[in-house]
Amino acid sequence: MKRRDLIVGGIGAAGLAAASKTKAQKKDVFKWKMVTTWPPNFPGLGTGAMRMAKNIEAASGGRIKIKVFAGGELVPAFEVFDYVSSGGAEMGHGAAYYWRGKSEATQIFTTLPFGLNAMELNGWHYFGGGMELYRELYEDFNLRPYPAGNSGCQMGGWFKKEINSVNDLQGLKMRIPGFGGEVLRRNGGTPVAMPGAEIFTALQTGTLDAAEWIGPYNDLTFGFHKVAKHYYYPGWHEGGPTLECIVNKEAYESLPKDLQTIVDIAASATNDSMLAEFMARNSFALEQIEQMDDIKISPFPKDVMDAFKESAEEIIGEIIDKDPKFAKIYKSFSDYKKTVEKWTKISEYALLQNRYE
Ligand code: CA
C-alpha cells in the first residue's frame, strides 16, 4: 500500500466526509453583501471599500463575490454595525467611533483627540496589542473587526471668522461630531453632528459658523472654500483615524481557510492603500487651495490647542471612571502611546524638524 492510502485508511469515514466537504467548499461561491457608511462612490473612503471588495473577488478567483452598498442603499449608514452583527450582510465598512453608543471603547480603535498618527496607530493595532482587544470587544457583537483604511491627519476645519483665541469659540456653531464636539462644547462652542452632504448648505445659510470634514481632497470636492474662507490646521481631533471593516463571525467561519486568509490580507492591503491615496490626493488638493487668493490657511492659536488638550484629558478621565472596558483598552493604548512617542520624537519628528528648520 502507498503511504497516502494508509493515511486515508487511518482517517476513517468521518475524516473522508470532512475531506470531501473541504473539497466541495473549494468550488463553492460565496455571495456576500458589504454595507458601508459612505455616500455612493465617495472618494477615498467609499472607493477604498469598493477596492477591497474587488481585491477579494479577484484574489479568490471569483469564489467570493461581494456586492457593495453605499450608506442608505440597503440600510441607513448608522445601522451598518447592527445589520452585519445580525447577519443581514456578511461584511461592513465604516469607522469604529460611529459605534460609541454600543461601547465608548470603540473610539479608541479609530482615533482620540491628540492621539496617535496613522503610522503609530497601525503599530498599536498590529503589533502593540490593539488588534487582540479590538477582536475581544467585538466578540460580544458577533463580529470580526479589522483596521481597513486611514485618512491620515485631517484638517481642523473651515471657519467663517478668524479664530485668535478661545474667546472666539464662544457660541460658535460647528459641525464636529463625537469626542471632538464634546471638547468644543467645553470651550464655549456648540457642536453639531451632521452628515457630510449637508455641510455646504448649512455653512452657506448660516446654520453653521464652521465645519470640519476630512482634509483638502474631500473638502475641495464639497466646495467649502466657497462659503468659509479660513482653513485651520491641524486636525487635533483626528490625527490619523483608522477606518474599519467588520465581518459577521458565522460568515467568516463558513469560509474555507484559504478564503479567510484572503479576507484578512485584503483588509490590511486596504489599510495601506487608502492611507497612500489620502497622502497623495490631499497634497494635490492643498496645492489648489493654496492658489486661491481669498483663502487663509492657518494653524490654530496655541491657547486654543492647550485648552482643547486639557478638555480632552478631562473627558477621557470621566469615561475611564464609569466604563471598565474603555479603561482596560485605554490603558493598553496609552501605555503604547508613551512608548511610541519616545521613538517618534527621535525618528519621524526629528526628521521633519530638520527638513523644515
Ligand atoms: Ca473628520
Short mmCIF file of C-alpha atoms and ligand atoms in Angstrom, two decimals:
data_model
loop_
_atom_site.label_atom_id
_atom_site.label_comp_id
_atom_site.label_asym_id
_atom_site.label_seq_id
_atom_site.Cartn_x
_atom_site.Cartn_y
_atom_site.Cartn_z
CA MET A 1 0.00 0.00 0.00
CA LYS A 2 1.13 3.51 -0.72
CA ARG A 3 1.61 5.92 2.15
CA ARG A 4 -1.33 8.04 1.01
CA ASP A 5 -3.73 5.07 1.20
CA LEU A 6 -2.54 4.33 4.69
CA ILE A 7 -3.30 7.86 5.77
CA VAL A 8 -6.79 7.78 4.22
CA GLY A 9 -7.40 4.39 5.86
CA GLY A 10 -6.41 5.89 9.18
CA ILE A 11 -8.82 8.79 8.89
CA GLY A 12 -11.96 6.64 8.60
CA ALA A 13 -15.38 7.59 7.28
CA ALA A 14 -15.78 10.80 9.26
CA GLY A 15 -12.40 12.01 8.06
CA LEU A 16 -13.26 11.19 4.46
CA ALA A 17 -16.54 13.09 4.75
CA ALA A 18 -14.68 16.08 6.18
CA ALA A 19 -12.09 15.85 3.41
CA SER A 20 -14.75 15.73 0.70
CA LYS A 21 -16.59 18.63 2.36
CA THR A 22 -13.41 20.67 2.17
CA LYS A 23 -13.12 19.75 -1.49
CA ALA A 24 -16.72 20.75 -2.17
CA GLN A 25 -16.20 24.05 -0.37
CA LYS A 26 -13.32 24.86 -2.69
CA LYS A 27 -15.81 25.00 -5.55
CA ASP A 28 -18.44 26.92 -3.55
CA VAL A 29 -19.14 30.51 -4.50
CA PHE A 30 -19.90 32.78 -1.56
CA LYS A 31 -22.18 35.68 -2.47
CA TRP A 32 -21.65 38.38 0.10
CA LYS A 33 -23.03 41.84 0.71
CA MET A 34 -20.91 44.71 2.05
CA VAL A 35 -22.87 47.60 3.60
CA THR A 36 -20.95 50.82 4.13
CA THR A 37 -21.45 54.10 5.95
CA TRP A 38 -20.22 56.11 2.92
CA PRO A 39 -22.13 58.05 0.27
CA PRO A 40 -22.15 56.38 -3.20
CA ASN A 41 -18.66 56.30 -4.81
CA PHE A 42 -17.39 58.51 -2.00
CA PRO A 43 -13.76 59.42 -2.87
CA GLY A 44 -11.12 57.73 -0.73
CA LEU A 45 -13.32 56.05 1.88
CA GLY A 46 -16.12 54.58 -0.26
CA THR A 47 -13.86 53.85 -3.22
CA GLY A 48 -11.38 52.21 -0.82
CA ALA A 49 -14.10 49.85 0.44
CA MET A 50 -15.06 49.06 -3.16
CA ARG A 51 -11.42 48.31 -3.99
CA MET A 52 -11.27 45.90 -1.04
CA ALA A 53 -14.34 44.02 -2.35
CA LYS A 54 -12.80 43.80 -5.84
CA ASN A 55 -9.47 42.57 -4.43
CA ILE A 56 -11.22 39.78 -2.51
CA GLU A 57 -13.14 38.71 -5.60
CA ALA A 58 -10.01 38.73 -7.79
CA ALA A 59 -7.72 37.00 -5.27
CA SER A 60 -10.31 34.29 -4.61
CA GLY A 61 -10.72 33.63 -8.34
CA GLY A 62 -14.38 34.64 -8.06
CA ARG A 63 -15.15 32.26 -5.17
CA ILE A 64 -16.21 35.25 -3.06
CA LYS A 65 -18.39 37.78 -4.84
CA ILE A 66 -19.17 40.96 -2.92
CA LYS A 67 -21.89 43.46 -3.75
CA VAL A 68 -21.11 46.82 -2.15
CA PHE A 69 -23.85 49.14 -0.89
CA ALA A 70 -23.47 52.84 -0.07
CA GLY A 71 -24.97 54.17 3.16
CA GLY A 72 -28.76 54.26 2.83
CA GLU A 73 -28.96 51.89 -0.14
CA LEU A 74 -29.70 48.75 1.86
CA VAL A 75 -29.65 50.13 5.41
CA PRO A 76 -29.03 53.65 6.76
CA ALA A 77 -25.32 54.43 7.33
CA PHE A 78 -25.52 54.21 11.09
CA GLU A 79 -27.23 50.80 11.06
CA VAL A 80 -24.29 49.05 9.40
CA PHE A 81 -22.99 47.65 12.69
CA ASP A 82 -26.31 46.05 13.75
CA TYR A 83 -27.02 44.77 10.26
CA VAL A 84 -23.70 42.91 9.94
CA SER A 85 -23.89 41.77 13.57
CA SER A 86 -27.28 40.11 12.89
CA GLY A 87 -26.09 38.59 9.59
CA GLY A 88 -28.22 40.77 7.26
CA ALA A 89 -24.96 41.43 5.40
CA GLU A 90 -21.74 39.46 5.75
CA MET A 91 -19.49 42.49 5.74
CA GLY A 92 -19.44 46.21 6.53
CA HIS A 93 -17.12 49.21 6.11
CA GLY A 94 -17.18 52.34 8.24
CA ALA A 95 -15.43 53.68 11.33
CA ALA A 96 -15.43 52.17 14.83
CA TYR A 97 -16.14 55.50 16.56
CA TYR A 98 -19.57 55.61 14.93
CA TRP A 99 -20.48 52.80 17.33
CA ARG A 100 -19.70 54.65 20.59
CA GLY A 101 -23.36 54.15 21.52
CA LYS A 102 -22.58 50.38 21.66
CA SER A 103 -19.36 50.91 23.58
CA GLU A 104 -17.34 54.05 24.35
CA ALA A 105 -14.22 51.95 23.80
CA THR A 106 -14.83 51.69 20.03
CA GLN A 107 -13.47 55.25 19.71
CA ILE A 108 -10.01 54.19 20.82
CA PHE A 109 -9.67 51.96 17.75
CA THR A 110 -10.45 54.88 15.41
CA THR A 111 -8.83 57.94 16.96
CA LEU A 112 -8.71 60.06 20.09
CA PRO A 113 -8.06 63.82 20.29
CA PHE A 114 -4.29 64.48 20.34
CA GLY A 115 -3.85 60.72 19.94
CA LEU A 116 -1.65 58.78 17.56
CA ASN A 117 -0.85 59.41 13.92
CA ALA A 118 -1.61 56.74 11.30
CA MET A 119 1.81 55.11 11.45
CA GLU A 120 1.81 54.92 15.26
CA LEU A 121 -1.78 53.69 15.41
CA ASN A 122 -1.05 50.92 12.90
CA GLY A 123 1.79 49.85 15.18
CA TRP A 124 -0.61 49.51 18.12
CA HIS A 125 -3.24 47.69 16.07
CA TYR A 126 -0.93 45.11 14.51
CA PHE A 127 1.96 44.73 16.95
CA GLY A 128 1.07 46.58 20.16
CA GLY A 129 -1.93 44.58 21.40
CA GLY A 130 -4.67 46.68 19.81
CA MET A 131 -5.99 44.05 17.43
CA GLU A 132 -6.49 41.44 20.19
CA LEU A 133 -8.51 43.95 22.25
CA TYR A 134 -10.47 45.01 19.15
CA ARG A 135 -11.42 41.36 18.44
CA GLU A 136 -12.29 40.77 22.10
CA LEU A 137 -14.58 43.82 22.28
CA TYR A 138 -16.43 42.88 19.06
CA GLU A 139 -16.81 39.22 20.09
CA ASP A 140 -19.92 40.22 22.08
CA PHE A 141 -21.43 41.60 18.87
CA ASN A 142 -20.72 38.52 16.74
CA LEU A 143 -18.26 40.49 14.62
CA ARG A 144 -14.66 40.16 13.44
CA PRO A 145 -13.19 43.68 13.07
CA TYR A 146 -10.20 44.82 11.01
CA PRO A 147 -8.34 48.09 10.53
CA ALA A 148 -9.17 48.75 6.86
CA GLY A 149 -8.13 52.25 5.87
CA ASN A 150 -6.85 55.51 7.27
CA SER A 151 -7.39 59.11 6.14
CA GLY A 152 -4.11 60.26 7.66
CA CYS A 153 -4.07 63.50 9.64
CA GLN A 154 -7.19 65.53 8.94
CA MET A 155 -7.65 69.32 8.86
CA GLY A 156 -9.06 71.37 11.76
CA GLY A 157 -11.89 72.74 9.63
CA TRP A 158 -13.32 75.69 7.74
CA PHE A 159 -14.29 78.80 9.71
CA LYS A 160 -16.16 81.88 8.52
CA LYS A 161 -14.31 84.08 11.01
CA GLU A 162 -10.72 84.14 12.20
CA ILE A 163 -10.01 82.29 15.44
CA ASN A 164 -7.44 84.17 17.51
CA SER A 165 -8.19 82.78 20.97
CA VAL A 166 -10.60 80.59 22.95
CA ASN A 167 -12.86 83.68 23.24
CA ASP A 168 -13.62 83.43 19.52
CA LEU A 169 -15.14 79.97 20.10
CA GLN A 170 -17.95 81.32 22.31
CA GLY A 171 -21.28 80.49 20.68
CA LEU A 172 -19.56 79.08 17.58
CA LYS A 173 -21.81 76.58 15.82
CA MET A 174 -19.54 73.98 14.29
CA ARG A 175 -20.12 70.68 12.57
CA ILE A 176 -17.81 68.42 14.55
CA PRO A 177 -19.11 65.05 15.72
CA GLY A 178 -18.34 62.87 18.73
CA PHE A 179 -15.43 63.36 21.05
CA GLY A 180 -14.10 66.45 19.25
CA GLY A 181 -17.53 68.02 19.50
CA GLU A 182 -17.60 67.49 23.27
CA VAL A 183 -14.21 69.20 23.53
CA LEU A 184 -15.57 72.20 21.60
CA ARG A 185 -18.66 72.35 23.87
CA ARG A 186 -16.46 72.55 26.97
CA ASN A 187 -14.74 75.54 25.43
CA GLY A 188 -17.90 77.53 24.70
CA GLY A 189 -18.86 76.28 21.23
CA THR A 190 -21.95 74.43 20.02
CA PRO A 191 -21.08 71.19 18.25
CA VAL A 192 -23.43 69.96 15.55
CA ALA A 193 -23.45 66.39 14.20
CA MET A 194 -24.40 66.44 10.52
CA PRO A 195 -23.75 64.15 7.53
CA GLY A 196 -21.13 65.43 5.08
CA ALA A 197 -23.60 66.06 2.29
CA GLU A 198 -25.49 68.70 4.34
CA ILE A 199 -22.48 70.77 5.45
CA PHE A 200 -22.17 73.07 2.42
CA THR A 201 -25.74 74.39 2.60
CA ALA A 202 -25.58 74.74 6.39
CA LEU A 203 -22.45 76.91 6.07
CA GLN A 204 -23.99 78.91 3.24
CA THR A 205 -27.24 79.66 5.08
CA GLY A 206 -25.55 80.44 8.40
CA THR A 207 -26.83 77.36 10.26
CA LEU A 208 -23.13 76.69 10.82
CA ASP A 209 -20.23 79.08 11.53
CA ALA A 210 -17.63 76.40 10.96
CA ALA A 211 -17.25 72.76 9.92
CA GLU A 212 -14.67 70.02 9.89
CA TRP A 213 -14.96 67.21 7.38
CA ILE A 214 -11.78 65.39 6.37
CA GLY A 215 -8.94 67.13 4.56
CA PRO A 216 -8.13 69.05 1.36
CA TYR A 217 -9.06 66.19 -1.02
CA ASN A 218 -12.64 65.66 0.21
CA ASP A 219 -13.21 69.24 1.42
CA LEU A 220 -12.39 70.66 -2.02
CA THR A 221 -14.87 68.27 -3.66
CA PHE A 222 -17.64 69.61 -1.40
CA GLY A 223 -16.66 73.23 -2.18
CA PHE A 224 -16.38 74.51 1.41
CA HIS A 225 -13.85 77.14 0.22
CA LYS A 226 -16.73 78.94 -1.49
CA VAL A 227 -18.59 79.57 1.79
CA ALA A 228 -15.86 79.79 4.50
CA LYS A 229 -12.50 81.45 3.99
CA HIS A 230 -10.38 80.39 6.98
CA TYR A 231 -8.93 76.91 6.84
CA TYR A 232 -7.33 75.80 10.13
CA TYR A 233 -4.90 73.02 10.98
CA PRO A 234 -4.11 70.52 12.36
CA GLY A 235 -6.94 68.00 12.77
CA TRP A 236 -6.22 67.73 16.51
CA HIS A 237 -9.35 65.57 16.90
CA GLU A 238 -8.45 63.12 14.10
CA GLY A 239 -4.70 62.79 13.78
CA GLY A 240 -4.86 59.57 11.76
CA PRO A 241 -8.20 57.81 12.15
CA THR A 242 -8.39 54.12 11.28
CA LEU A 243 -11.35 53.04 9.17
CA GLU A 244 -12.92 49.70 9.84
CA CYS A 245 -14.11 46.56 8.11
CA ILE A 246 -16.40 44.25 10.07
CA VAL A 247 -17.24 40.68 9.11
CA ASN A 248 -20.08 38.63 10.57
CA LYS A 249 -18.47 35.84 12.59
CA GLU A 250 -20.54 32.93 11.21
CA ALA A 251 -19.99 34.17 7.66
CA TYR A 252 -16.24 34.28 8.29
CA GLU A 253 -16.22 30.83 9.88
CA SER A 254 -18.17 29.35 6.96
CA LEU A 255 -15.27 30.18 4.64
CA PRO A 256 -12.50 27.65 3.94
CA LYS A 257 -9.15 28.63 5.42
CA ASP A 258 -7.65 29.97 2.17
CA LEU A 259 -10.59 32.35 1.66
CA GLN A 260 -10.41 33.50 5.28
CA THR A 261 -6.78 34.41 4.66
CA ILE A 262 -7.72 36.34 1.53
CA VAL A 263 -10.24 38.42 3.53
CA ASP A 264 -7.61 39.04 6.25
CA ILE A 265 -4.98 40.16 3.73
CA ALA A 266 -7.42 42.29 1.72
CA ALA A 267 -8.25 44.27 4.87
CA SER A 268 -4.63 45.09 5.63
CA ALA A 269 -3.96 45.89 1.95
CA THR A 270 -6.84 48.39 2.11
CA ASN A 271 -5.45 49.83 5.32
CA ASP A 272 -2.23 50.56 3.40
CA SER A 273 -3.53 51.74 0.06
CA MET A 274 -6.15 54.10 1.46
CA LEU A 275 -3.56 55.96 3.54
CA ALA A 276 -1.29 56.25 0.50
CA GLU A 277 -4.17 57.58 -1.58
CA PHE A 278 -5.09 60.23 1.01
CA MET A 279 -1.45 61.29 1.38
CA ALA A 280 -1.07 61.93 -2.34
CA ARG A 281 -4.51 63.35 -3.12
CA ASN A 282 -4.60 65.64 -0.05
CA SER A 283 -1.33 67.20 -1.16
CA PHE A 284 -2.56 67.72 -4.76
CA ALA A 285 -5.76 69.34 -3.42
CA LEU A 286 -3.88 71.51 -0.92
CA GLU A 287 -1.82 72.93 -3.77
CA GLN A 288 -5.06 74.00 -5.48
CA ILE A 289 -6.45 75.58 -2.29
CA GLU A 290 -3.20 77.45 -1.67
CA GLN A 291 -3.59 79.16 -5.03
CA MET A 292 -6.94 80.69 -4.03
CA ASP A 293 -6.27 84.32 -3.05
CA ASP A 294 -9.23 84.61 -0.70
CA ILE A 295 -8.41 81.54 1.41
CA LYS A 296 -6.26 81.84 4.52
CA ILE A 297 -4.67 78.63 5.78
CA SER A 298 -3.51 78.97 9.40
CA PRO A 299 -2.55 76.94 12.47
CA PHE A 300 -4.89 77.09 15.46
CA PRO A 301 -3.65 79.52 18.15
CA LYS A 302 -1.64 77.82 20.91
CA ASP A 303 -4.12 78.75 23.68
CA VAL A 304 -6.91 77.01 21.74
CA MET A 305 -4.85 73.82 21.35
CA ASP A 306 -3.85 73.91 25.05
CA ALA A 307 -7.46 74.35 26.14
CA PHE A 308 -8.64 71.54 23.85
CA LYS A 309 -5.93 69.20 25.14
CA GLU A 310 -6.96 69.87 28.74
CA SER A 311 -10.64 69.22 27.97
CA ALA A 312 -9.83 66.01 26.07
CA GLU A 313 -7.90 64.65 29.06
CA GLU A 314 -10.75 65.60 31.39
CA ILE A 315 -13.31 63.75 29.21
CA ILE A 316 -11.12 60.63 28.95
CA GLY A 317 -10.79 60.62 32.77
CA GLU A 318 -14.58 60.77 33.14
CA ILE A 319 -15.14 57.84 30.75
CA ILE A 320 -12.46 55.76 32.49
CA ASP A 321 -14.29 56.25 35.81
CA LYS A 322 -17.58 54.89 34.51
CA ASP A 323 -16.59 52.36 31.81
CA PRO A 324 -14.26 49.45 32.77
CA LYS A 325 -13.96 48.20 29.15
CA PHE A 326 -12.86 51.64 27.99
CA ALA A 327 -10.44 51.82 30.95
CA LYS A 328 -8.85 48.47 30.06
CA ILE A 329 -8.39 49.25 26.36
CA TYR A 330 -7.31 52.82 27.03
CA LYS A 331 -4.57 51.55 29.35
CA SER A 332 -3.09 49.44 26.55
CA PHE A 333 -3.39 52.39 24.15
CA SER A 334 -1.86 54.99 26.47
CA ASP A 335 0.98 52.69 27.63
CA TYR A 336 1.83 52.13 23.97
CA LYS A 337 1.49 55.87 23.26
CA LYS A 338 4.04 56.73 25.95
CA THR A 339 6.45 54.19 24.49
CA VAL A 340 5.98 55.00 20.82
CA GLU A 341 6.24 58.75 21.43
CA LYS A 342 9.84 58.35 22.54
CA TRP A 343 10.66 56.67 19.24
CA THR A 344 8.60 59.11 17.12
CA LYS A 345 10.44 62.04 18.71
CA ILE A 346 13.87 60.90 17.59
CA SER A 347 12.75 59.41 14.26
CA GLU A 348 9.87 60.99 12.27
CA TYR A 349 9.63 64.16 14.36
CA ALA A 350 13.40 64.77 14.28
CA LEU A 351 13.49 64.13 10.54
CA LEU A 352 10.64 66.59 9.88
CA GLN A 353 12.14 69.23 12.14
CA ASN A 354 15.40 69.01 10.26
CA ARG A 355 13.56 69.16 6.98
CA TYR A 356 11.87 72.47 7.83
CA GLU A 357 14.10 74.28 10.33
CA CA B 1 -13.39 64.49 10.31
#
